[in-house]
């Protein structure tokens, strides 16, 4: 247990009910921010200190801060959900705390204590509780991150860090929450390489993915499918989501975790729920050629993306330089719909959770 405690300095002038209601009418994703944020500082030799919940404001940063030059930065993404009794709950915040620690280790950063991480999420949800949407697709998205704040020029791990968490009232990530997405297979750009940082949630991975994302957008696609860096054959994941394939015999398959795939908490939850529902789930490599051939032969009936932001989003059409293919009629399939229902019911507390994933905040 860490002894880090958060002092609360409530916002002196929170937005009014009317202002908040206007902002939350159609929030989109990641555009509407709450009144508060969490901040904590770290210095080598001193550890974590000055932890507080305070008014959301700009962060003063020295222009030589290491993060601005060497991108020593990590982040997380998790949601608080409105429950039927008017309360709120988090979904597996301990798993995000653990992944945040592992990301910090990979980026040679100071680990943030896992219990303090969960405590910070709970405190932010409590103080900004009026920002949690009560719409079916709405939630409060929490974005913890850590940056190297030490001012120096020189390539070495920094000795000072800043931990911050902001919160955003969000609706669904994709425009049509019940529709399917079209994905672009990136043949030129890769996201992560063996030995690299693909399994860490660091900003650099996303910076490296943006040229591919821009290419996808220009092709009318919502997301990128990244292939492995060595052979450009094996499907790894999407730009911000893991991927599952559903076969006509009812089997599910997802690429196995490696140091070039982000270990998604939704991915892990889907595997558990699918197995409990009696489905066979294989964590095995799958090539883009096999995907195309299996769709054409009718062996593959569904594919879906999954992640905190996307929940479970079926993939309708796959586009690439070579050719395009469409899965079924490009509508949400029964397996994706069923798993989504099981997951969402646990997240929102409308079903019994036997896993300890649903964590009530108030
Ligand atoms: C690259 C990438 N893969 C997968 C995921 C899904 O992870 P999770 O289910 O923990 O949100 C995300 C989102 O965080 C991501 O950015």
CSV table of C-alpha atoms and ligand atoms in Angstrom, one decimal:
chain,number,residue,atom,x,y,z
A,1,UNK,CA,0.0,0.0,0.0
A,2,UNK,CA,1.4,3.4,-0.8
A,3,UNK,CA,0.9,6.3,1.6
A,4,UNK,CA,0.1,8.8,-1.2
A,5,UNK,CA,-3.1,10.7,-0.3
A,6,UNK,CA,-4.9,13.2,-2.5
A,7,UNK,CA,-5.8,16.6,-1.0
A,8,UNK,CA,-9.0,18.0,-2.5
A,9,UNK,CA,-9.0,21.7,-3.5
A,10,UNK,CA,-12.5,22.0,-5.1
A,11,UNK,CA,-13.0,24.3,-8.1
A,12,UNK,CA,-14.0,27.8,-6.8
A,13,UNK,CA,-16.2,28.4,-9.8
A,14,UNK,CA,-17.6,25.2,-11.3
A,15,UNK,CA,-19.7,25.5,-14.4
A,16,UNK,CA,-23.4,25.9,-13.8
A,17,UNK,CA,-26.0,23.2,-14.3
A,18,UNK,CA,-27.2,25.0,-17.4
A,19,UNK,CA,-23.7,25.3,-18.9
A,20,UNK,CA,-23.0,21.6,-18.1
A,21,UNK,CA,-26.3,20.5,-19.6
A,22,UNK,CA,-25.6,22.4,-22.8
A,23,UNK,CA,-22.1,20.8,-23.1
A,24,UNK,CA,-23.4,17.3,-22.4
A,25,UNK,CA,-26.3,17.4,-24.9
A,26,UNK,CA,-24.2,15.9,-27.7
A,27,UNK,CA,-20.7,15.5,-26.2
A,28,UNK,CA,-19.1,13.4,-29.0
A,29,UNK,CA,-15.8,11.9,-27.8
A,30,UNK,CA,-13.0,13.6,-25.9
A,31,UNK,CA,-14.2,17.2,-26.4
A,32,UNK,CA,-16.2,18.0,-23.2
A,33,UNK,CA,-14.0,18.2,-20.1
A,34,UNK,CA,-15.1,18.3,-16.5
A,35,UNK,CA,-14.2,20.9,-13.8
A,36,UNK,CA,-11.4,19.0,-12.0
A,37,UNK,CA,-8.2,17.1,-12.5
A,38,UNK,CA,-5.8,15.0,-10.5
A,39,UNK,CA,-2.2,16.0,-10.2
A,40,UNK,CA,0.8,14.4,-8.5
A,41,UNK,CA,4.6,15.0,-8.8
A,42,UNK,CA,7.6,12.8,-8.5
A,43,UNK,CA,11.2,13.5,-7.9
A,44,UNK,CA,14.0,11.0,-7.7
A,45,UNK,CA,15.0,10.6,-4.0
A,46,UNK,CA,11.7,12.1,-2.8
A,47,UNK,CA,9.1,9.8,-4.5
A,48,UNK,CA,5.6,10.9,-5.2
A,49,UNK,CA,4.3,14.0,-3.5
A,50,UNK,CA,1.9,17.0,-3.8
A,51,UNK,CA,-1.0,14.8,-4.8
A,52,UNK,CA,-4.3,16.6,-5.2
A,53,UNK,CA,-7.6,17.0,-6.9
A,54,UNK,CA,-7.9,20.5,-8.1
A,55,UNK,CA,-9.5,22.8,-10.7
A,56,UNK,CA,-8.7,21.7,-14.2
A,57,UNK,CA,-6.2,24.2,-15.7
A,58,UNK,CA,-3.3,24.4,-18.1
A,59,UNK,CA,-0.1,22.7,-17.0
A,60,UNK,CA,3.0,25.0,-16.7
A,61,UNK,CA,5.9,23.3,-18.4
A,62,UNK,CA,9.5,24.3,-18.9
A,63,UNK,CA,10.3,24.3,-22.7
A,64,UNK,CA,13.2,21.9,-21.9
A,65,UNK,CA,10.8,19.4,-20.2
A,66,UNK,CA,12.0,16.0,-21.4
A,67,UNK,CA,8.6,14.9,-22.6
A,68,UNK,CA,8.6,17.7,-25.3
A,69,UNK,CA,11.9,16.4,-26.7
A,70,UNK,CA,12.1,12.6,-26.1
A,71,UNK,CA,8.4,11.7,-25.7
A,72,UNK,CA,8.7,10.0,-22.4
A,73,UNK,CA,5.0,9.8,-21.8
A,74,UNK,CA,2.4,7.1,-21.0
A,75,UNK,CA,-1.4,7.2,-20.6
A,76,UNK,CA,-4.4,5.1,-19.8
A,77,UNK,CA,-8.1,5.2,-20.7
A,78,UNK,CA,-11.0,3.9,-18.6
A,79,UNK,CA,-14.6,4.7,-18.1
A,80,UNK,CA,-17.0,5.5,-15.2
A,81,UNK,CA,-20.6,4.4,-15.9
A,82,UNK,CA,-23.8,5.7,-14.5
A,83,UNK,CA,-25.7,3.0,-12.7
A,84,UNK,CA,-29.5,2.5,-12.5
A,85,UNK,CA,-29.6,3.7,-8.8
A,86,UNK,CA,-28.0,7.0,-9.8
A,87,UNK,CA,-24.6,6.0,-8.6
A,88,UNK,CA,-21.4,5.3,-10.6
A,89,UNK,CA,-19.0,2.4,-11.2
A,90,UNK,CA,-15.6,1.8,-12.7
A,91,UNK,CA,-14.8,-1.2,-14.8
A,92,UNK,CA,-11.5,-3.0,-13.8
A,93,UNK,CA,-9.6,0.2,-12.8
A,94,UNK,CA,-7.0,-2.1,-11.1
A,95,UNK,CA,-6.2,-3.6,-14.5
A,96,UNK,CA,-5.5,-0.1,-15.9
A,97,UNK,CA,-3.4,0.7,-12.8
A,98,UNK,CA,-1.3,-2.4,-13.5
A,99,UNK,CA,-0.9,-1.7,-17.2
A,100,UNK,CA,0.1,1.9,-16.3
A,101,UNK,CA,2.8,0.5,-14.1
A,102,UNK,CA,4.0,-1.9,-16.9
A,103,UNK,CA,4.0,1.0,-19.4
A,104,UNK,CA,6.1,3.1,-17.0
A,105,UNK,CA,8.6,0.3,-16.6
A,106,UNK,CA,9.0,-0.1,-20.4
A,107,UNK,CA,9.5,3.7,-20.8
A,108,UNK,CA,12.0,3.8,-17.9
A,109,UNK,CA,9.6,6.1,-15.9
A,110,UNK,CA,8.8,6.2,-12.2
A,111,UNK,CA,6.0,3.7,-11.5
A,112,UNK,CA,2.8,5.3,-10.0
A,113,UNK,CA,1.5,3.2,-7.1
A,114,UNK,CA,-1.4,1.0,-8.3
A,115,UNK,CA,-3.6,1.6,-5.2
A,116,UNK,CA,-3.1,5.4,-5.5
A,117,UNK,CA,-4.0,5.2,-9.2
A,118,UNK,CA,-7.4,3.5,-8.4
A,119,UNK,CA,-7.9,6.0,-5.5
A,120,UNK,CA,-7.3,8.9,-7.9
A,121,UNK,CA,-9.9,7.6,-10.4
A,122,UNK,CA,-12.5,7.2,-7.6
A,123,UNK,CA,-11.9,10.7,-6.2
A,124,UNK,CA,-12.2,12.3,-9.6
A,125,UNK,CA,-15.4,10.4,-10.4
A,126,UNK,CA,-16.9,11.5,-7.1
A,127,UNK,CA,-16.1,15.2,-7.4
A,128,UNK,CA,-17.1,15.4,-11.0
A,129,UNK,CA,-20.1,13.0,-10.6
A,130,UNK,CA,-22.6,15.5,-12.2
A,131,UNK,CA,-20.6,15.1,-15.5
A,132,UNK,CA,-21.4,11.3,-15.9
A,133,UNK,CA,-23.9,11.1,-18.7
A,134,UNK,CA,-27.0,8.9,-18.1
A,135,UNK,CA,-27.5,8.1,-21.8
A,136,UNK,CA,-27.2,4.4,-22.9
A,137,UNK,CA,-24.0,5.0,-24.8
A,138,UNK,CA,-22.6,7.7,-22.5
A,139,UNK,CA,-19.9,7.5,-19.8
A,140,UNK,CA,-17.2,9.5,-18.1
A,141,UNK,CA,-13.9,8.8,-19.9
A,142,UNK,CA,-10.9,9.1,-17.6
A,143,UNK,CA,-7.5,9.8,-19.0
A,144,UNK,CA,-4.6,9.3,-16.6
A,145,UNK,CA,-1.2,10.2,-18.0
A,146,UNK,CA,2.3,10.8,-16.9
A,147,UNK,CA,5.0,13.0,-18.5
A,148,UNK,CA,8.7,13.5,-17.9
A,149,UNK,CA,8.7,17.0,-16.5
A,150,UNK,CA,12.4,17.4,-15.7
A,151,UNK,CA,14.0,20.3,-17.7
A,152,UNK,CA,17.1,19.1,-19.4
A,153,UNK,CA,18.4,18.3,-22.9
A,154,UNK,CA,20.1,14.9,-23.0
A,155,UNK,CA,18.8,11.4,-23.8
A,156,UNK,CA,18.3,9.6,-20.4
A,157,UNK,CA,15.4,8.7,-18.2
A,158,UNK,CA,14.1,11.9,-16.5
A,159,UNK,CA,14.3,12.2,-12.7
A,160,UNK,CA,11.0,14.2,-12.4
A,161,UNK,CA,7.5,13.2,-13.5
A,162,UNK,CA,4.1,14.7,-13.5
A,163,UNK,CA,1.0,12.4,-13.1
A,164,UNK,CA,-2.3,14.0,-14.2
A,165,UNK,CA,-5.8,12.6,-14.8
A,166,UNK,CA,-8.5,14.5,-16.7
A,167,UNK,CA,-12.1,13.4,-17.4
A,168,UNK,CA,-14.3,13.8,-20.4
A,169,UNK,CA,-18.1,13.3,-20.7
A,170,UNK,CA,-18.4,11.1,-23.8
A,171,UNK,CA,-21.0,9.5,-26.1
A,172,UNK,CA,-20.2,6.7,-28.4
A,173,UNK,CA,-16.7,6.6,-30.1
A,174,UNK,CA,-18.0,5.9,-33.6
A,175,UNK,CA,-20.7,7.9,-35.3
A,176,UNK,CA,-23.2,5.0,-35.4
A,177,UNK,CA,-23.0,3.0,-32.2
A,178,UNK,CA,-25.1,0.1,-33.8
A,179,UNK,CA,-23.4,0.1,-37.1
A,180,UNK,CA,-20.2,-1.4,-38.4
A,181,UNK,CA,-16.8,0.2,-39.2
A,182,UNK,CA,-14.8,0.0,-42.4
A,183,UNK,CA,-11.1,-0.6,-41.8
A,184,UNK,CA,-7.9,0.0,-43.9
A,185,UNK,CA,-5.1,-2.5,-44.0
A,186,UNK,CA,-1.9,-0.6,-43.8
A,187,UNK,CA,0.6,-2.3,-46.0
A,188,UNK,CA,3.3,0.4,-45.9
A,189,UNK,CA,3.3,1.6,-42.3
A,190,UNK,CA,3.6,-0.6,-39.2
A,191,UNK,CA,2.7,0.3,-35.7
A,192,UNK,CA,5.2,-1.6,-33.5
A,193,UNK,CA,8.1,-3.9,-33.9
A,194,UNK,CA,9.5,-6.8,-31.9
A,195,UNK,CA,11.4,-5.4,-29.0
A,196,UNK,CA,9.7,-2.0,-29.4
A,197,UNK,CA,7.1,-0.3,-27.3
A,198,UNK,CA,3.9,-1.7,-28.9
A,199,UNK,CA,2.7,-3.3,-25.7
A,200,UNK,CA,3.1,-0.1,-23.7
A,201,UNK,CA,0.5,2.6,-23.8
A,202,UNK,CA,2.8,5.4,-24.7
A,203,UNK,CA,2.0,8.5,-26.8
A,204,UNK,CA,4.8,7.7,-29.3
A,205,UNK,CA,3.0,4.6,-30.5
A,206,UNK,CA,0.0,6.8,-31.5
A,207,UNK,CA,2.2,9.5,-33.1
A,208,UNK,CA,3.7,6.7,-35.2
A,209,UNK,CA,0.3,5.5,-36.3
A,210,UNK,CA,-1.1,8.8,-37.5
A,211,UNK,CA,0.2,8.7,-41.0
A,212,UNK,CA,-1.5,5.4,-41.5
A,213,UNK,CA,-4.7,6.7,-39.8
A,214,UNK,CA,-4.6,9.7,-42.2
A,215,UNK,CA,-4.3,7.3,-45.1
A,216,UNK,CA,-7.3,5.3,-43.8
A,217,UNK,CA,-9.4,8.4,-43.4
A,218,UNK,CA,-8.6,9.4,-47.0
A,219,UNK,CA,-9.8,6.0,-48.1
A,220,UNK,CA,-13.1,6.4,-46.3
A,221,UNK,CA,-12.1,4.1,-43.4
A,222,UNK,CA,-12.5,4.6,-39.7
A,223,UNK,CA,-9.6,2.6,-38.4
A,224,UNK,CA,-6.3,1.0,-39.5
A,225,UNK,CA,-5.5,-2.7,-39.4
A,226,UNK,CA,-1.8,-3.0,-38.6
A,227,UNK,CA,0.2,-6.0,-39.7
A,228,UNK,CA,3.3,-7.4,-38.1
A,229,UNK,CA,6.5,-5.4,-38.8
A,230,UNK,CA,8.7,-8.4,-39.8
A,231,UNK,CA,6.6,-10.2,-42.5
A,232,UNK,CA,3.6,-7.8,-43.1
A,233,UNK,CA,1.3,-10.8,-43.0
A,234,UNK,CA,0.0,-11.3,-39.5
A,235,UNK,CA,-2.8,-9.1,-38.2
A,236,UNK,CA,-1.8,-7.4,-35.0
A,237,UNK,CA,-4.5,-5.0,-33.9
A,238,UNK,CA,-6.2,-1.8,-35.0
A,239,UNK,CA,-4.9,1.7,-34.3
A,240,UNK,CA,-6.8,1.9,-31.0
A,241,UNK,CA,-8.5,-1.4,-30.5
A,242,UNK,CA,-7.8,-5.2,-30.4
A,243,UNK,CA,-9.5,-7.4,-33.0
A,244,UNK,CA,-11.4,-10.7,-32.9
A,245,UNK,CA,-12.5,-13.1,-35.7
A,246,UNK,CA,-15.6,-15.3,-35.5
A,247,UNK,CA,-15.8,-18.5,-37.6
A,248,UNK,CA,-18.8,-20.3,-38.9
A,249,UNK,CA,-18.2,-23.2,-36.5
A,250,UNK,CA,-18.6,-20.7,-33.6
A,251,UNK,CA,-14.9,-20.4,-32.7
A,252,UNK,CA,-13.4,-17.0,-31.9
A,253,UNK,CA,-9.8,-16.1,-32.6
A,254,UNK,CA,-7.6,-13.1,-31.7
A,255,UNK,CA,-3.9,-12.5,-32.3
A,256,UNK,CA,-1.8,-13.7,-29.3
A,257,UNK,CA,-0.3,-11.0,-27.1
A,258,UNK,CA,3.3,-10.0,-27.9
A,259,UNK,CA,5.6,-7.0,-27.3
A,260,UNK,CA,4.0,-5.4,-30.3
A,261,UNK,CA,0.3,-5.6,-29.3
A,262,UNK,CA,-1.4,-3.6,-26.6
A,263,UNK,CA,-2.9,-6.0,-24.0
A,264,UNK,CA,-6.4,-4.7,-24.0
A,265,UNK,CA,-8.5,-5.0,-20.9
A,266,UNK,CA,-11.6,-5.4,-23.1
A,267,UNK,CA,-9.8,-8.1,-25.1
A,268,UNK,CA,-9.1,-10.0,-21.8
A,269,UNK,CA,-12.7,-9.5,-20.7
A,270,UNK,CA,-14.1,-10.7,-24.0
A,271,UNK,CA,-12.0,-13.9,-23.9
A,272,UNK,CA,-13.2,-14.6,-20.4
A,273,UNK,CA,-16.9,-13.9,-21.1
A,274,UNK,CA,-16.8,-15.9,-24.4
A,275,UNK,CA,-15.3,-18.9,-22.7
A,276,UNK,CA,-17.8,-18.7,-19.9
A,277,UNK,CA,-20.5,-18.7,-22.6
A,278,UNK,CA,-19.1,-22.0,-23.9
A,279,UNK,CA,-17.3,-20.6,-27.0
A,280,UNK,CA,-13.9,-21.7,-28.0
A,281,UNK,CA,-11.4,-18.8,-28.1
A,282,UNK,CA,-8.0,-19.3,-29.8
A,283,UNK,CA,-5.2,-16.8,-29.2
A,284,UNK,CA,-3.3,-17.6,-32.4
A,285,UNK,CA,-1.8,-15.7,-35.3
A,286,UNK,CA,-4.0,-15.0,-38.3
A,287,UNK,CA,-2.9,-13.6,-41.6
A,288,UNK,CA,-4.5,-11.0,-43.8
A,289,UNK,CA,-4.6,-13.5,-46.7
A,290,UNK,CA,-6.4,-16.0,-44.5
A,291,UNK,CA,-8.9,-13.4,-43.5
A,292,UNK,CA,-9.7,-12.6,-47.1
A,293,UNK,CA,-9.9,-16.3,-48.1
A,294,UNK,CA,-12.0,-17.2,-45.1
A,295,UNK,CA,-14.5,-14.5,-45.8
A,296,UNK,CA,-14.8,-15.5,-49.5
A,297,UNK,CA,-15.2,-19.2,-48.6
A,298,UNK,CA,-17.9,-18.4,-45.9
A,299,UNK,CA,-15.7,-19.8,-43.1
A,300,UNK,CA,-15.6,-16.5,-41.3
A,301,UNK,CA,-18.9,-14.9,-40.4
A,302,UNK,CA,-17.9,-11.9,-38.2
A,303,UNK,CA,-15.0,-9.7,-37.1
A,304,UNK,CA,-15.1,-7.1,-34.4
A,305,UNK,CA,-12.9,-4.5,-32.8
A,306,UNK,CA,-12.9,-4.1,-29.0
A,307,UNK,CA,-11.6,-1.5,-26.6
A,308,UNK,CA,-12.7,0.8,-23.8
A,309,UNK,CA,-13.6,3.5,-26.3
A,310,UNK,CA,-15.1,1.3,-29.0
A,311,UNK,CA,-16.7,-1.3,-26.6
A,312,UNK,CA,-17.4,-4.0,-29.2
A,313,UNK,CA,-17.7,-2.6,-32.8
A,314,UNK,CA,-18.3,-5.0,-35.7
A,315,UNK,CA,-16.1,-4.7,-38.8
A,316,UNK,CA,-18.2,-4.5,-42.0
A,317,UNK,CA,-15.7,-3.9,-44.8
A,318,UNK,CA,-12.0,-4.4,-45.1
A,319,UNK,CA,-10.1,-2.2,-47.6
A,320,UNK,CA,-6.6,-2.5,-48.8
A,321,UNK,CA,-4.4,-1.7,-51.8
A,322,UNK,CA,-5.0,-5.1,-53.4
A,323,UNK,CA,-8.7,-5.5,-53.0
A,324,UNK,CA,-11.7,-5.0,-50.7
A,325,UNK,CA,-13.9,-7.5,-49.0
A,326,UNK,CA,-17.1,-7.3,-47.0
A,327,UNK,CA,-18.0,-9.6,-44.1
A,328,UNK,CA,-21.6,-10.9,-44.5
A,329,UNK,CA,-24.0,-8.0,-45.1
A,330,UNK,CA,-21.8,-5.6,-43.2
A,331,UNK,CA,-24.2,-5.6,-40.2
A,332,UNK,CA,-23.5,-6.4,-36.6
A,333,UNK,CA,-23.4,-10.2,-36.2
A,334,UNK,CA,-25.0,-12.3,-33.4
A,335,UNK,CA,-21.8,-13.1,-31.6
A,336,UNK,CA,-20.6,-9.5,-31.5
A,337,UNK,CA,-24.0,-8.4,-30.3
A,338,UNK,CA,-24.2,-11.1,-27.7
A,339,UNK,CA,-20.7,-10.4,-26.3
A,340,UNK,CA,-21.3,-6.7,-26.3
A,341,UNK,CA,-24.5,-7.2,-24.3
A,342,UNK,CA,-22.7,-9.3,-21.8
A,343,UNK,CA,-19.9,-6.8,-21.4
A,344,UNK,CA,-22.1,-3.7,-21.2
A,345,UNK,CA,-24.4,-5.4,-18.6
A,346,UNK,CA,-21.5,-5.9,-16.3
A,347,UNK,CA,-20.1,-2.4,-16.9
A,348,UNK,CA,-23.4,-0.8,-16.1
A,349,UNK,CA,-24.2,-3.1,-13.2
A,350,UNK,CA,-27.4,-4.5,-14.7
A,351,UNK,CA,-26.2,-8.1,-14.3
A,352,UNK,CA,-24.4,-10.0,-11.6
A,353,UNK,CA,-20.6,-9.7,-11.9
A,354,UNK,CA,-18.7,-12.8,-10.6
A,355,UNK,CA,-15.3,-11.4,-11.6
A,356,UNK,CA,-14.8,-8.4,-9.4
A,357,UNK,CA,-14.7,-6.2,-12.5
A,358,UNK,CA,-17.6,-3.9,-11.5
A,359,UNK,CA,-16.4,-1.4,-8.8
A,360,UNK,CA,-19.0,0.9,-7.4
A,361,UNK,CA,-17.7,4.4,-6.6
A,362,UNK,CA,-20.8,5.7,-4.9
B,1,LIG,C1,-3.6,0.3,-29.6
B,1,LIG,C2,-4.7,-0.1,-28.8
B,1,LIG,N1,-5.1,-1.4,-28.7
B,1,LIG,C3,-6.1,-1.9,-27.9
B,1,LIG,C4,-6.8,-1.0,-27.1
B,1,LIG,C5,-7.9,-1.6,-26.3
B,1,LIG,O1,-7.5,-1.6,-24.9
B,1,LIG,P1,-8.5,-1.5,-23.7
B,1,LIG,O2,-9.5,-2.6,-24.0
B,1,LIG,O3,-7.8,-1.7,-22.5
B,1,LIG,O4,-9.2,-0.2,-23.8
B,1,LIG,C6,-6.5,0.3,-27.1
B,1,LIG,C7,-7.2,1.2,-26.3
B,1,LIG,O5,-6.8,1.5,-25.2
B,1,LIG,C8,-5.4,0.8,-27.9
B,1,LIG,O6,-5.1,2.1,-28.0
